C-alpha atoms as a printed R data frame, in Angstrom:
    type eleno elety resid chain resno       x       y       z
1   ATOM     1    CA   MET     A     1  30.346  20.864   2.020
2   ATOM     2    CA   LYS     A     2  28.037  18.306   0.853
3   ATOM     3    CA   LEU     A     3  29.315  14.702   1.364
4   ATOM     4    CA   LYS     A     4  28.180  12.159  -0.942
5   ATOM     5    CA   ASN     A     5  25.639   9.800   0.378
6   ATOM     6    CA   LYS     A     6  26.245   6.165  -0.280
7   ATOM     7    CA   LEU     A     7  22.835   4.968   1.245
8   ATOM     8    CA   LYS     A     8  21.120   2.678  -1.114
9   ATOM     9    CA   ILE     A     9  19.102   0.537   0.854
10  ATOM    10    CA   LEU     A    10  15.838   1.689   2.565
11  ATOM    11    CA   ASN     A    11  13.895  -0.143   5.392
12  ATOM    12    CA   ASP     A    12  10.286  -0.429   4.886
13  ATOM    13    CA   PRO     A    13   7.503  -1.568   7.369
14  ATOM    14    CA   ILE     A    14   5.681  -3.581   4.675
15  ATOM    15    CA   TYR     A    15   8.491  -5.030   2.499
16  ATOM    16    CA   GLY     A    16  11.637  -5.054   4.638
17  ATOM    17    CA   PHE     A    17  14.686  -3.546   2.926
18  ATOM    18    CA   ILE     A    18  14.114  -1.860  -0.203
19  ATOM    19    CA   SER     A    19  17.077  -1.300  -2.605
20  ATOM    20    CA   ILE     A    20  17.724   1.539  -4.984
21  ATOM    21    CA   PRO     A    21  18.592  -0.048  -8.247
22  ATOM    22    CA   SER     A    22  21.012   2.455  -9.486
23  ATOM    23    CA   GLU     A    23  23.068   5.641  -8.718
24  ATOM    24    CA   GLU     A    24  21.122   7.807 -10.970
25  ATOM    25    CA   ILE     A    25  17.619   6.575  -9.469
26  ATOM    26    CA   PHE     A    26  19.072   7.188  -6.012
27  ATOM    27    CA   LYS     A    27  19.741  10.972  -7.065
28  ATOM    28    CA   ILE     A    28  16.441  11.276  -8.478
29  ATOM    29    CA   VAL     A    29  14.847  10.237  -4.757
30  ATOM    30    CA   GLU     A    30  17.421  12.726  -3.306
31  ATOM    31    CA   HIS     A    31  15.963  15.476  -5.778
32  ATOM    32    CA   PRO     A    32  13.750  18.057  -3.950
33  ATOM    33    CA   TYR     A    33  10.857  17.387  -6.370
34  ATOM    34    CA   PHE     A    34  10.690  13.684  -4.883
35  ATOM    35    CA   GLN     A    35  11.415  14.620  -1.462
36  ATOM    36    CA   ARG     A    36   8.315  16.878  -1.362
37  ATOM    37    CA   LEU     A    37   6.320  13.720  -1.372
38  ATOM    38    CA   ARG     A    38   7.510  13.110   2.226
39  ATOM    39    CA   ARG     A    39   5.212  16.094   3.051
40  ATOM    40    CA   ILE     A    40   2.203  14.861   0.901
41  ATOM    41    CA   THR     A    41  -0.310  12.543   2.913
42  ATOM    42    CA   GLN     A    42  -0.785   9.410   1.041
43  ATOM    43    CA   MET     A    43  -4.751   9.272   2.100
44  ATOM    44    CA   GLY     A    44  -5.554  12.978   2.565
45  ATOM    45    CA   LEU     A    45  -7.634  13.489   5.597
46  ATOM    46    CA   SER     A    46  -8.162   9.606   6.326
47  ATOM    47    CA   TYR     A    47  -6.154  10.090   9.688
48  ATOM    48    CA   LEU     A    48  -9.344  11.775  11.138
49  ATOM    49    CA   VAL     A    49 -11.015   8.231  10.854
50  ATOM    50    CA   TYR     A    50  -7.806   5.854  11.296
51  ATOM    51    CA   PRO     A    51  -5.355   7.459  13.457
52  ATOM    52    CA   GLY     A    52  -2.500   5.680  11.776
53  ATOM    53    CA   ALA     A    53  -3.037   6.763   8.525
54  ATOM    54    CA   HIS     A    54   0.005   9.367   8.357
55  ATOM    55    CA   HIS     A    55   1.957   7.901   5.608
56  ATOM    56    CA   THR     A    56   2.968   9.584   2.550
57  ATOM    57    CA   ARG     A    57   3.329   9.520  -1.150
58  ATOM    58    CA   PHE     A    58   7.300   8.922  -0.474
59  ATOM    59    CA   HIS     A    59   6.418   5.696   1.198
60  ATOM    60    CA   HIS     A    60   4.198   4.653  -1.566
61  ATOM    61    CA   ALA     A    61   6.560   5.679  -4.464
62  ATOM    62    CA   LEU     A    62   9.423   3.591  -3.026
63  ATOM    63    CA   GLY     A    63   7.098   0.465  -2.338
64  ATOM    64    CA   CYS     A    64   6.136   0.704  -5.824
65  ATOM    65    CA   LEU     A    65   9.614   0.796  -7.058
66  ATOM    66    CA   HIS     A    66  10.135  -2.393  -4.934
67  ATOM    67    CA   LEU     A    67   7.370  -4.200  -6.416
68  ATOM    68    CA   MET     A    68   8.240  -2.961  -9.997
69  ATOM    69    CA   GLN     A    69  11.698  -4.709  -9.456
70  ATOM    70    CA   LYS     A    70  10.091  -7.861  -8.287
71  ATOM    71    CA   ALA     A    71   7.588  -7.892 -11.504
72  ATOM    72    CA   VAL     A    72  10.516  -7.298 -13.768
73  ATOM    73    CA   GLN     A    73  12.591 -10.282 -12.228
74  ATOM    74    CA   VAL     A    74   9.484 -12.613 -12.530
75  ATOM    75    CA   LEU     A    75   8.936 -11.666 -16.107
76  ATOM    76    CA   LYS     A    76  12.681 -12.009 -17.041
77  ATOM    77    CA   SER     A    77  12.821 -15.527 -15.519
78  ATOM    78    CA   LYS     A    78   9.818 -16.285 -17.957
79  ATOM    79    CA   SER     A    79  11.867 -15.421 -20.729
80  ATOM    80    CA   VAL     A    80  10.137 -11.815 -21.455
81  ATOM    81    CA   GLU     A    81  12.697  -9.588 -23.061
82  ATOM    82    CA   ILE     A    82  13.187  -6.424 -21.112
83  ATOM    83    CA   SER     A    83  16.422  -4.490 -22.029
84  ATOM    84    CA   ASP     A    84  18.574  -2.808 -19.342
85  ATOM    85    CA   GLN     A    85  17.146   0.475 -20.863
86  ATOM    86    CA   GLU     A    86  13.418  -0.760 -20.431
87  ATOM    87    CA   GLU     A    87  13.966  -2.049 -17.173
88  ATOM    88    CA   ASP     A    88  15.818   1.493 -16.089
89  ATOM    89    CA   ALA     A    89  12.734   3.213 -17.855
90  ATOM    90    CA   LEU     A    90  10.159   0.957 -15.947
91  ATOM    91    CA   TYR     A    91  11.564   2.023 -12.559
92  ATOM    92    CA   LYS     A    92  11.708   5.812 -13.062
93  ATOM    93    CA   ALA     A    93   8.287   5.765 -14.402
94  ATOM    94    CA   ILE     A    94   6.583   3.908 -11.318
95  ATOM    95    CA   LEU     A    95   8.985   6.208  -9.129
96  ATOM    96    CA   LEU     A    96   7.636   9.169 -10.466
97  ATOM    97    CA   HIS     A    97   4.047   8.008 -11.103
98  ATOM    98    CA   ASP     A    98   2.665  10.107  -8.335
99  ATOM    99    CA   ILE     A    99   4.972  13.101  -8.007
100 ATOM   100    CA   GLY     A   100   2.274  15.632  -9.329
101 ATOM   101    CA   HIS     A   101   0.148  15.095  -6.420
102 ATOM   102    CA   GLY     A   102  -0.670  18.249  -4.478
103 ATOM   103    CA   PRO     A   103  -1.445  18.667  -0.655
104 ATOM   104    CA   PHE     A   104  -3.608  16.085   0.772
105 ATOM   105    CA   SER     A   105  -3.666  13.947  -2.365
106 ATOM   106    CA   HIS     A   106  -6.867  13.425  -3.835
107 ATOM   107    CA   ALA     A   107  -8.660  15.626  -1.354
108 ATOM   108    CA   LEU     A   108  -7.952  18.871  -3.135
109 ATOM   109    CA   GLU     A   109  -7.019  17.641  -6.660
110 ATOM   110    CA   HIS     A   110  -9.191  20.094  -8.232
111 ATOM   111    CA   GLN     A   111  -9.826  22.685  -5.604
112 ATOM   112    CA   ILE     A   112  -6.134  24.435  -5.745
113 ATOM   113    CA   ILE     A   113  -5.462  23.832  -9.356
114 ATOM   114    CA   ASP     A   114  -8.386  23.332 -11.820
115 ATOM   115    CA   LYS     A   115  -8.206  21.535 -15.292
116 ATOM   116    CA   VAL     A   116  -4.769  19.943 -14.523
117 ATOM   117    CA   THR     A   117  -4.631  16.324 -12.995
118 ATOM   118    CA   HIS     A   118  -2.025  15.072 -10.776
119 ATOM   119    CA   GLU     A   119  -1.037  12.696 -13.764
120 ATOM   120    CA   GLN     A   120  -0.428  15.577 -16.052
121 ATOM   121    CA   LEU     A   121   1.497  17.374 -13.416
122 ATOM   122    CA   SER     A   122   3.752  14.054 -12.790
123 ATOM   123    CA   GLY     A   123   4.417  14.283 -16.490
124 ATOM   124    CA   HIS     A   124   5.565  18.093 -16.251
125 ATOM   125    CA   PHE     A   125   7.763  17.083 -13.259
126 ATOM   126    CA   MET     A   126   9.207  14.214 -15.286
127 ATOM   127    CA   SER     A   127   9.906  16.471 -18.419
128 ATOM   128    CA   GLN     A   128  11.796  18.975 -16.149
129 ATOM   129    CA   LEU     A   129  13.614  16.330 -14.337
130 ATOM   130    CA   ASN     A   130  14.842  14.671 -17.954
131 ATOM   131    CA   LYS     A   131  16.265  18.010 -18.575
132 ATOM   132    CA   GLU     A   132  18.025  17.974 -15.502
133 ATOM   133    CA   PHE     A   133  18.941  14.630 -16.211
134 ATOM   134    CA   ASN     A   134  20.516  14.774 -19.439
135 ATOM   135    CA   GLY     A   135  17.393  13.193 -21.232
136 ATOM   136    CA   SER     A   136  17.911   9.819 -19.291
137 ATOM   137    CA   LEU     A   137  14.176   9.868 -18.547
138 ATOM   138    CA   THR     A   138  12.978   9.851 -22.276
139 ATOM   139    CA   LEU     A   139  11.852   6.397 -22.133
140 ATOM   140    CA   ALA     A   140  10.387   6.583 -18.883
141 ATOM   141    CA   ILE     A   141   8.037   9.391 -19.938
142 ATOM   142    CA   GLN     A   142   6.945   7.633 -23.210
143 ATOM   143    CA   ILE     A   143   6.123   4.418 -21.265
144 ATOM   144    CA   PHE     A   144   4.273   6.839 -18.857
145 ATOM   145    CA   LYS     A   145   2.401   8.456 -21.434
146 ATOM   146    CA   GLY     A   146   1.278   5.216 -23.100
147 ATOM   147    CA   GLU     A   147   3.347   6.214 -26.215
148 ATOM   148    CA   TYR     A   148   5.730   3.299 -25.936
149 ATOM   149    CA   HIS     A   149   5.159   0.471 -28.475
150 ATOM   150    CA   ARG     A   150   5.073  -2.427 -25.643
151 ATOM   151    CA   PRO     A   151   1.586  -1.929 -23.870
152 ATOM   152    CA   PHE     A   152   2.585  -4.225 -20.988
153 ATOM   153    CA   MET     A   153   4.922  -1.627 -19.562
154 ATOM   154    CA   LEU     A   154   2.178   0.917 -19.138
155 ATOM   155    CA   GLU     A   155  -0.085  -1.759 -17.589
156 ATOM   156    CA   LEU     A   156   2.515  -2.427 -15.042
157 ATOM   157    CA   ILE     A   157   2.296   1.220 -14.083
158 ATOM   158    CA   SER     A   158  -1.480   1.679 -14.795
159 ATOM   159    CA   SER     A   159  -4.068  -0.774 -15.303
160 ATOM   160    CA   GLN     A   160  -6.336  -2.770 -12.835
161 ATOM   161    CA   LEU     A   161  -3.502  -4.804 -11.679
162 ATOM   162    CA   ASP     A   162  -0.730  -2.431 -11.466
163 ATOM   163    CA   MET     A   163   2.187  -2.013  -8.983
164 ATOM   164    CA   ASP     A   164   0.352   1.203  -7.846
165 ATOM   165    CA   ARG     A   165  -2.588  -0.592  -6.736
166 ATOM   166    CA   LEU     A   166  -0.763  -3.515  -5.296
167 ATOM   167    CA   ASP     A   167   1.347  -1.205  -3.016
168 ATOM   168    CA   TYR     A   168  -1.202   1.203  -1.889
169 ATOM   169    CA   LEU     A   169  -3.617  -1.586  -1.084
170 ATOM   170    CA   LYS     A   170  -1.373  -3.149   1.254
171 ATOM   171    CA   ARG     A   171   0.135  -0.009   2.640
172 ATOM   172    CA   ASP     A   172  -3.186   1.576   3.250
173 ATOM   173    CA   SER     A   173  -3.948  -1.624   5.043
174 ATOM   174    CA   PHE     A   174  -1.240  -1.745   7.068
175 ATOM   175    CA   TYR     A   175  -1.498   2.067   8.341
176 ATOM   176    CA   THR     A   176  -5.254   1.729   8.932
177 ATOM   177    CA   GLY     A   177  -5.504  -1.513  10.264
178 ATOM   178    CA   VAL     A   178  -8.279  -2.494   7.940
179 ATOM   179    CA   ALA     A   179  -7.077  -6.284   7.273
180 ATOM   180    CA   GLU     A   180  -9.318  -6.701   4.327
181 ATOM   181    CA   GLY     A   181  -6.521  -4.694   2.057
182 ATOM   182    CA   ASN     A   182  -3.776  -7.223   3.330
183 ATOM   183    CA   ILE     A   183  -3.578  -8.689  -0.341
184 ATOM   184    CA   ASN     A   184  -0.706 -11.022  -1.370
185 ATOM   185    CA   SER     A   185   1.233  -8.953  -3.656
186 ATOM   186    CA   GLN     A   186   4.203 -11.511  -4.109
187 ATOM   187    CA   ARG     A   187   1.622 -14.082  -5.134
188 ATOM   188    CA   LEU     A   188  -0.032 -11.813  -7.724
189 ATOM   189    CA   ILE     A   189   3.380 -10.628  -9.162
190 ATOM   190    CA   THR     A   190   4.720 -14.201  -9.430
191 ATOM   191    CA   MET     A   191   1.584 -15.058 -11.609
192 ATOM   192    CA   LEU     A   192   2.130 -12.345 -14.081
193 ATOM   193    CA   ASN     A   193   3.488 -12.807 -17.662
194 ATOM   194    CA   VAL     A   194   3.364 -11.327 -20.937
195 ATOM   195    CA   VAL     A   195   1.754 -12.464 -24.218
196 ATOM   196    CA   ASN     A   196   1.940 -10.201 -27.370
197 ATOM   197    CA   ASP     A   197   3.354  -7.677 -25.313
198 ATOM   198    CA   GLN     A   198   0.484  -7.361 -23.029
199 ATOM   199    CA   LEU     A   199   0.253  -8.084 -19.513
200 ATOM   200    CA   VAL     A   200  -1.646 -11.449 -18.224
201 ATOM   201    CA   VAL     A   201  -2.128 -13.376 -15.268
202 ATOM   202    CA   GLU     A   202  -1.514 -17.138 -15.511
203 ATOM   203    CA   GLU     A   203  -4.452 -19.330 -14.529
204 ATOM   204    CA   LYS     A   204  -2.983 -20.503 -11.376
205 ATOM   205    CA   GLY     A   205  -3.506 -16.783 -10.065
206 ATOM   206    CA   LEU     A   206  -7.197 -16.611 -10.789
207 ATOM   207    CA   TYR     A   207  -8.347 -16.670  -7.264
208 ATOM   208    CA   SER     A   208  -5.707 -14.239  -6.210
209 ATOM   209    CA   VAL     A   209  -7.013 -11.854  -8.657
210 ATOM   210    CA   GLU     A   210 -10.722 -12.381  -7.127
211 ATOM   211    CA   ASN     A   211  -9.148 -12.097  -3.835
212 ATOM   212    CA   PHE     A   212  -7.532  -8.603  -4.854
213 ATOM   213    CA   LEU     A   213 -10.549  -7.300  -6.595
214 ATOM   214    CA   SER     A   214 -12.730  -8.037  -3.692
215 ATOM   215    CA   GLY     A   215 -10.098  -6.622  -1.144
216 ATOM   216    CA   ARG     A   216 -10.002  -3.299  -3.008
217 ATOM   217    CA   ARG     A   217 -13.820  -3.066  -3.217
218 ATOM   218    CA   LEU     A   218 -14.062  -3.825   0.444
219 ATOM   219    CA   MET     A   219 -10.886  -1.071   1.377
220 ATOM   220    CA   TYR     A   220 -13.035   1.263  -0.581
221 ATOM   221    CA   TRP     A   221 -16.212   0.953   1.485
222 ATOM   222    CA   GLN     A   222 -14.386   0.908   4.785
223 ATOM   223    CA   VAL     A   223 -11.467   3.296   3.916
224 ATOM   224    CA   TYR     A   224 -11.347   5.386   0.776
225 ATOM   225    CA   LEU     A   225 -15.341   5.804   0.797
226 ATOM   226    CA   HIS     A   226 -15.559   5.974   4.718
227 ATOM   227    CA   LYS     A   227 -18.404   8.448   5.245
228 ATOM   228    CA   THR     A   228 -16.463  10.280   7.954
229 ATOM   229    CA   GLY     A   229 -13.501  10.777   5.339
230 ATOM   230    CA   ILE     A   230 -15.865  11.977   2.865
231 ATOM   231    CA   GLY     A   231 -17.563  14.878   5.228
232 ATOM   232    CA   ALA     A   232 -13.975  15.724   6.354
233 ATOM   233    CA   GLU     A   233 -13.122  16.003   2.585
234 ATOM   234    CA   HIS     A   234 -15.698  18.118   1.687
235 ATOM   235    CA   LEU     A   235 -14.909  20.534   4.547
236 ATOM   236    CA   LEU     A   236 -11.385  21.035   3.271
237 ATOM   237    CA   GLN     A   237 -12.437  21.727  -0.300
238 ATOM   238    CA   SER     A   238 -14.922  24.360   1.159
239 ATOM   239    CA   VAL     A   239 -12.214  25.867   2.896
240 ATOM   240    CA   ILE     A   240 -10.360  26.475  -0.394
241 ATOM   241    CA   LYS     A   241 -13.697  27.518  -2.030
242 ATOM   242    CA   ARG     A   242 -14.504  30.151   0.495
243 ATOM   243    CA   ILE     A   243 -11.078  31.568   0.702
244 ATOM   244    CA   GLN     A   244 -11.202  32.072  -3.330
245 ATOM   245    CA   GLU     A   245 -14.903  33.651  -2.939
246 ATOM   246    CA   LEU     A   246 -13.494  36.097  -0.044
247 ATOM   247    CA   MET     A   247 -10.793  37.110  -1.976
248 ATOM   248    CA   GLU     A   248 -12.701  37.708  -5.040
249 ATOM   249    CA   LYS     A   249 -14.813  40.035  -3.003
250 ATOM   250    CA   GLU     A   250 -11.567  41.730  -1.862
251 ATOM   251    CA   ILE     A   251 -11.763  40.571   1.790
252 ATOM   252    CA   ALA     A   252  -8.270  39.994   2.965
253 ATOM   253    CA   VAL     A   253  -7.353  36.508   4.123
254 ATOM   254    CA   ASP     A   254  -3.928  35.483   5.506
255 ATOM   255    CA   LEU     A   255  -2.270  32.677   3.558
256 ATOM   256    CA   PRO     A   256   1.126  30.974   3.439
257 ATOM   257    CA   LYS     A   257   2.759  32.577   0.268
258 ATOM   258    CA   ASN     A   258   2.783  29.256  -1.434
259 ATOM   259    CA   LEU     A   259  -0.837  28.730  -1.432
260 ATOM   260    CA   GLU     A   260  -1.658  32.285  -2.216
261 ATOM   261    CA   TYR     A   261   0.330  32.245  -5.286
262 ATOM   262    CA   PHE     A   262  -2.277  29.603  -6.770
263 ATOM   263    CA   ILE     A   263  -5.279  31.471  -5.285
264 ATOM   264    CA   VAL     A   264  -4.532  34.910  -7.361
265 ATOM   265    CA   ASN     A   265  -3.005  33.291  -9.992
266 ATOM   266    CA   PRO     A   266  -5.799  30.762 -11.668
267 ATOM   267    CA   ASP     A   267  -4.335  30.976 -15.285
268 ATOM   268    CA   LEU     A   268  -1.461  28.722 -14.891
269 ATOM   269    CA   ASP     A   269   0.911  27.692 -17.916
270 ATOM   270    CA   PHE     A   270   2.570  24.261 -16.816
271 ATOM   271    CA   ASP     A   271   3.910  23.698 -20.467
272 ATOM   272    CA   SER     A   272   5.884  26.307 -21.154
273 ATOM   273    CA   ASN     A   273   6.295  28.181 -17.689
274 ATOM   274    CA   THR     A   274   8.714  26.329 -15.043
275 ATOM   275    CA   HIS     A   275   8.089  29.104 -12.786
276 ATOM   276    CA   ASP     A   276   4.682  27.722 -12.055
277 ATOM   277    CA   LEU     A   277   5.957  24.271 -11.540
278 ATOM   278    CA   GLU     A   278   8.584  25.564  -9.086
279 ATOM   279    CA   LYS     A   279   6.016  27.089  -7.132
280 ATOM   280    CA   PHE     A   280   3.865  24.111  -7.133
281 ATOM   281    CA   ALA     A   281   6.982  22.058  -5.801
282 ATOM   282    CA   SER     A   282   6.954  24.445  -2.996
283 ATOM   283    CA   LEU     A   283   3.437  23.465  -1.993
284 ATOM   284    CA   ASP     A   284   2.570  20.622   0.441
285 ATOM   285    CA   ASP     A   285   0.244  19.727   3.351
286 ATOM   286    CA   SER     A   286   2.030  22.219   5.654
287 ATOM   287    CA   ASP     A   287   0.650  25.117   3.854
288 ATOM   288    CA   ILE     A   288  -2.713  23.980   3.964
289 ATOM   289    CA   LEU     A   289  -2.605  23.089   7.741
290 ATOM   290    CA   SER     A   290  -1.186  26.781   8.071
291 ATOM   291    CA   THR     A   291  -4.189  27.978   6.353
292 ATOM   292    CA   LEU     A   292  -6.643  26.300   8.766
293 ATOM   293    CA   LYS     A   293  -4.809  27.813  11.758
294 ATOM   294    CA   LEU     A   294  -4.625  31.260  10.099
295 ATOM   295    CA   GLY     A   295  -8.282  30.564   8.886
296 ATOM   296    CA   LYS     A   296  -9.728  29.675  12.108
297 ATOM   297    CA   ASP     A   297  -9.277  33.206  13.643
298 ATOM   298    CA   HIS     A   298 -10.770  34.981  10.510
299 ATOM   299    CA   LYS     A   299 -13.664  37.572  10.976
300 ATOM   300    CA   ASP     A   300 -15.845  35.645   8.339
301 ATOM   301    CA   PHE     A   301 -18.000  33.011  10.033
302 ATOM   302    CA   VAL     A   302 -18.046  30.442   7.254
303 ATOM   303    CA   LEU     A   303 -14.363  30.382   6.966
304 ATOM   304    CA   SER     A   304 -13.556  30.418  10.842
305 ATOM   305    CA   GLU     A   305 -15.973  27.614  11.463
306 ATOM   306    CA   LEU     A   306 -14.664  25.359   8.408
307 ATOM   307    CA   CYS     A   307 -11.225  25.449   9.690
308 ATOM   308    CA   SER     A   308 -12.039  24.968  13.428
309 ATOM   309    CA   MET     A   309 -14.126  22.008  12.468
310 ATOM   310    CA   ILE     A   310 -11.419  20.292  10.628
311 ATOM   311    CA   LEU     A   311  -8.629  21.333  13.216
312 ATOM   312    CA   ASN     A   312 -10.829  20.036  16.217
313 ATOM   313    CA   ARG     A   313 -12.542  17.159  14.475
314 ATOM   314    CA   GLN     A   314 -15.801  18.382  14.889
315 ATOM   315    CA   LEU     A   315 -17.023  17.060  11.587
316 ATOM   316    CA   LEU     A   316 -20.358  16.919   9.901
317 ATOM   317    CA   LYS     A   317 -22.751  14.126  10.486
318 ATOM   318    CA   ILE     A   318 -23.135  12.104   6.958
319 ATOM   319    CA   LYS     A   319 -25.987   9.733   6.428
320 ATOM   320    CA   PHE     A   320 -25.537   7.282   3.616
321 ATOM   321    CA   THR     A   321 -28.747   5.786   1.584
322 ATOM   322    CA   ASP     A   322 -29.639   3.620  -1.389
323 ATOM   323    CA   HIS     A   323 -31.891   6.269  -2.734
324 ATOM   324    CA   GLN     A   324 -31.343   9.750  -4.069
325 ATOM   325    CA   ILE     A   325 -31.690  12.281  -1.091
326 ATOM   326    CA   ALA     A   326 -34.780  14.511  -1.443
327 ATOM   327    CA   PRO     A   327 -34.288  18.341  -1.991
328 ATOM   328    CA   GLU     A   328 -36.871  18.740   0.939
329 ATOM   329    CA   LYS     A   329 -34.521  17.132   3.281
330 ATOM   330    CA   VAL     A   330 -31.496  19.244   2.241
331 ATOM   331    CA   GLN     A   331 -33.533  22.371   2.482
332 ATOM   332    CA   LYS     A   332 -34.916  21.154   5.974
333 ATOM   333    CA   HIS     A   333 -31.337  21.214   7.540
334 ATOM   334    CA   LEU     A   334 -30.250  24.389   5.295
335 ATOM   335    CA   SER     A   335 -33.131  26.126   6.982
336 ATOM   336    CA   GLN     A   336 -32.393  24.763  10.625
337 ATOM   337    CA   LEU     A   337 -28.675  26.334  10.278
338 ATOM   338    CA   MET     A   338 -29.742  29.595   8.727
339 ATOM   339    CA   ILE     A   339 -31.957  30.302  11.756
340 ATOM   340    CA   THR     A   340 -29.588  28.909  14.279
341 ATOM   341    CA   TYR     A   341 -26.574  30.941  13.068
342 ATOM   342    CA   ASN     A   342 -28.375  33.737  11.066
343 ATOM   343    CA   LEU     A   343 -26.682  32.790   7.793
344 ATOM   344    CA   THR     A   344 -27.877  33.386   4.346
345 ATOM   345    CA   ALA     A   345 -28.822  30.505   2.345
346 ATOM   346    CA   HIS     A   346 -25.446  30.386   0.281
347 ATOM   347    CA   GLU     A   347 -23.440  30.518   3.837
348 ATOM   348    CA   ALA     A   348 -25.361  27.599   5.226
349 ATOM   349    CA   SER     A   349 -24.707  25.419   1.995
350 ATOM   350    CA   TYR     A   350 -20.857  25.290   3.086
351 ATOM   351    CA   PHE     A   351 -22.397  22.940   5.800
352 ATOM   352    CA   VAL     A   352 -25.171  21.272   4.435
353 ATOM   353    CA   PHE     A   353 -24.956  19.344   1.198
354 ATOM   354    CA   SER     A   354 -25.581  16.134  -0.602
355 ATOM   355    CA   GLY     A   355 -23.768  13.748  -3.206
356 ATOM   356    CA   ASN     A   356 -22.999  10.360  -3.879
357 ATOM   357    CA   VAL     A   357 -20.119   7.686  -4.354
358 ATOM   358    CA   VAL     A   358 -19.535   4.773  -6.387
359 ATOM   359    CA   ASN     A   359 -17.713   1.598  -6.203
360 ATOM   360    CA   ALA     A   360 -16.893  -0.662  -8.804
361 ATOM   361    CA   ALA     A   361 -14.702  -3.846  -8.394
362 ATOM   362    CA   TYR     A   362 -13.883  -4.545 -11.773
363 ATOM   363    CA   ALA     A   363 -14.017  -2.276 -15.004
364 ATOM   364    CA   LYS     A   364 -14.640  -4.439 -17.996
365 ATOM   365    CA   THR     A   365 -13.344  -1.564 -20.171
366 ATOM   366    CA   GLN     A   366  -9.710  -2.413 -18.716
367 ATOM   367    CA   PRO     A   367 -10.102  -6.326 -18.979
368 ATOM   368    CA   ILE     A   368  -7.671  -8.376 -16.982
369 ATOM   369    CA   LYS     A   369  -6.538 -11.102 -19.291
370 ATOM   370    CA   ILE     A   370  -5.971 -15.070 -17.987
371 ATOM   371    CA   LEU     A   371  -3.572 -17.426 -19.701
372 ATOM   372    CA   ASN     A   372  -5.102 -20.715 -19.477
373 ATOM   373    CA   LYS     A   373  -3.151 -24.035 -19.415
374 ATOM   374    CA   LYS     A   374  -3.427 -24.384 -23.251
375 ATOM   375    CA   GLY     A   375  -2.021 -20.947 -23.774
376 ATOM   376    CA   ASN     A   376  -5.211 -19.220 -24.619
377 ATOM   377    CA   LEU     A   377  -6.255 -15.764 -23.296
378 ATOM   378    CA   ILE     A   378  -9.433 -15.549 -21.563
379 ATOM   379    CA   GLU     A   379 -10.971 -12.203 -19.881
380 ATOM   380    CA   LEU     A   380 -11.121 -12.877 -16.169
381 ATOM   381    CA   ILE     A   381 -15.169 -12.801 -15.707
382 ATOM   382    CA   GLN     A   382 -15.389 -15.715 -18.319
383 ATOM   383    CA   ALA     A   383 -12.094 -17.248 -16.779
384 ATOM   384    CA   GLY     A   384 -13.727 -17.603 -13.439
385 ATOM   385    CA   LYS     A   385 -16.953 -19.802 -13.554
386 ATOM   386    CA   GLU     A   386 -18.226 -19.097 -10.199
387 ATOM   387    CA   ASP     A   387 -21.023 -16.579  -9.499
388 ATOM   388    CA   SER     A   388 -18.602 -14.553  -7.393
389 ATOM   389    CA   PHE     A   389 -16.482 -13.357 -10.515
390 ATOM   390    CA   LYS     A   390 -19.893 -11.982 -11.953
391 ATOM   391    CA   ALA     A   391 -20.481 -10.378  -8.838
392 ATOM   392    CA   LEU     A   392 -17.354  -8.154  -9.371
393 ATOM   393    CA   LEU     A   393 -18.984  -6.434 -12.246
394 ATOM   394    CA   LYS     A   394 -21.524  -5.032 -10.084
395 ATOM   395    CA   GLU     A   395 -21.474  -1.235  -9.534
396 ATOM   396    CA   VAL     A   396 -22.866   0.030  -6.262
397 ATOM   397    CA   LYS     A   397 -23.981   3.627  -5.988
398 ATOM   398    CA   LYS     A   398 -24.556   5.043  -2.532
399 ATOM   399    CA   TYR     A   399 -26.393   8.652  -1.812
400 ATOM   400    CA   TYR     A   400 -25.396  10.945   1.034
401 ATOM   401    CA   CYS     A   401 -26.461  14.084   3.113
402 ATOM   402    CA   CYS     A   402 -24.000  15.936   5.250
403 ATOM   403    CA   PHE     A   403 -25.244  18.419   7.825
404 ATOM   404    CA   PRO     A   404 -23.988  19.679  11.403
405 ATOM   405    CA   LYS     A   405 -24.606  17.442  14.143
406 ATOM   406    CA   LEU     A   406 -26.378  19.898  16.339
407 ATOM   407    CA   GLN     A   407 -29.335  19.522  14.115
408 ATOM   408    CA   GLU     A   408 -30.160  15.980  15.172
């Protein structure tokens, strides 16, 4: 017999006690779709660089819900009209905004399921939950998809200053120990306001916004675009690619059933086929870890080596540069590896490759509006007179080359 659980408060290491605002939202949290997020790592393979980074999408979603409650309280105190229905919808939309993430979050976003983003999958999950909860998520889905007539509600969920970013920067900073991301989210939320149904920041919060954007840029260089993490994610993506290749050649590969379904069924229909969605709901990090453990004993050298490298953290060397990698340099590493292990050029390409990463603190296409003391709206870069604000616009591109350490 299942007893009714009355728990409505959760203890979070970042914010302390987080309250669940309603019985129905608590039932959504209890739903298997949402509980699955406990088994999806927030930062992919970053724990291979920062050992503490084992937090999950479940943590993050609840943190976003907490910040959304704070934001709604602040906006209501400033006479922004938000109905009970809109408030409920905002909580549901932010809680479920990442429910479509697959195993290891962004690391495998386009490997297991191509052409369907995690945002689209979140929409499919929300639609299915809407059926189960008798249509009570209809407004949340409209807001999430940007179809609601009050744009600021979507901006609280997805913009350059949304609750999603405010939580993940602070949370990732805490679990990695990288202090640069420890932004003052409460100060930023307190400075929010709404003008003409658009989200704005009061002038007093100008430097808090600058600090937030600078902190985010530093977190990208130090954490999200860390060279070792990039190399590890490439290896994980290569594992899936190699499995697909071997199975196309009708070479048997032992796989967990949850993952095998997506490898052998590339043509998925999440719009009308709830079976595909249910299959995806059963897929999590444990399936990928099982795949690595099974794959390390495979007779195929490439698959075996890729899996062993990740499991034992024997990762590729990766060098960053400000200039494009010369093809001859990549070819040199390829040739050495082919000779050392008697590999074909194609096989060696799994271990030697080049690419680039881009980091920009601020996107002018999604401007942050500052509300000055005269009641006028000014775009952030114009509002900040110092050169440091203009520096936020600078886009930095770095190039990299990955290759096995034995070739130094």
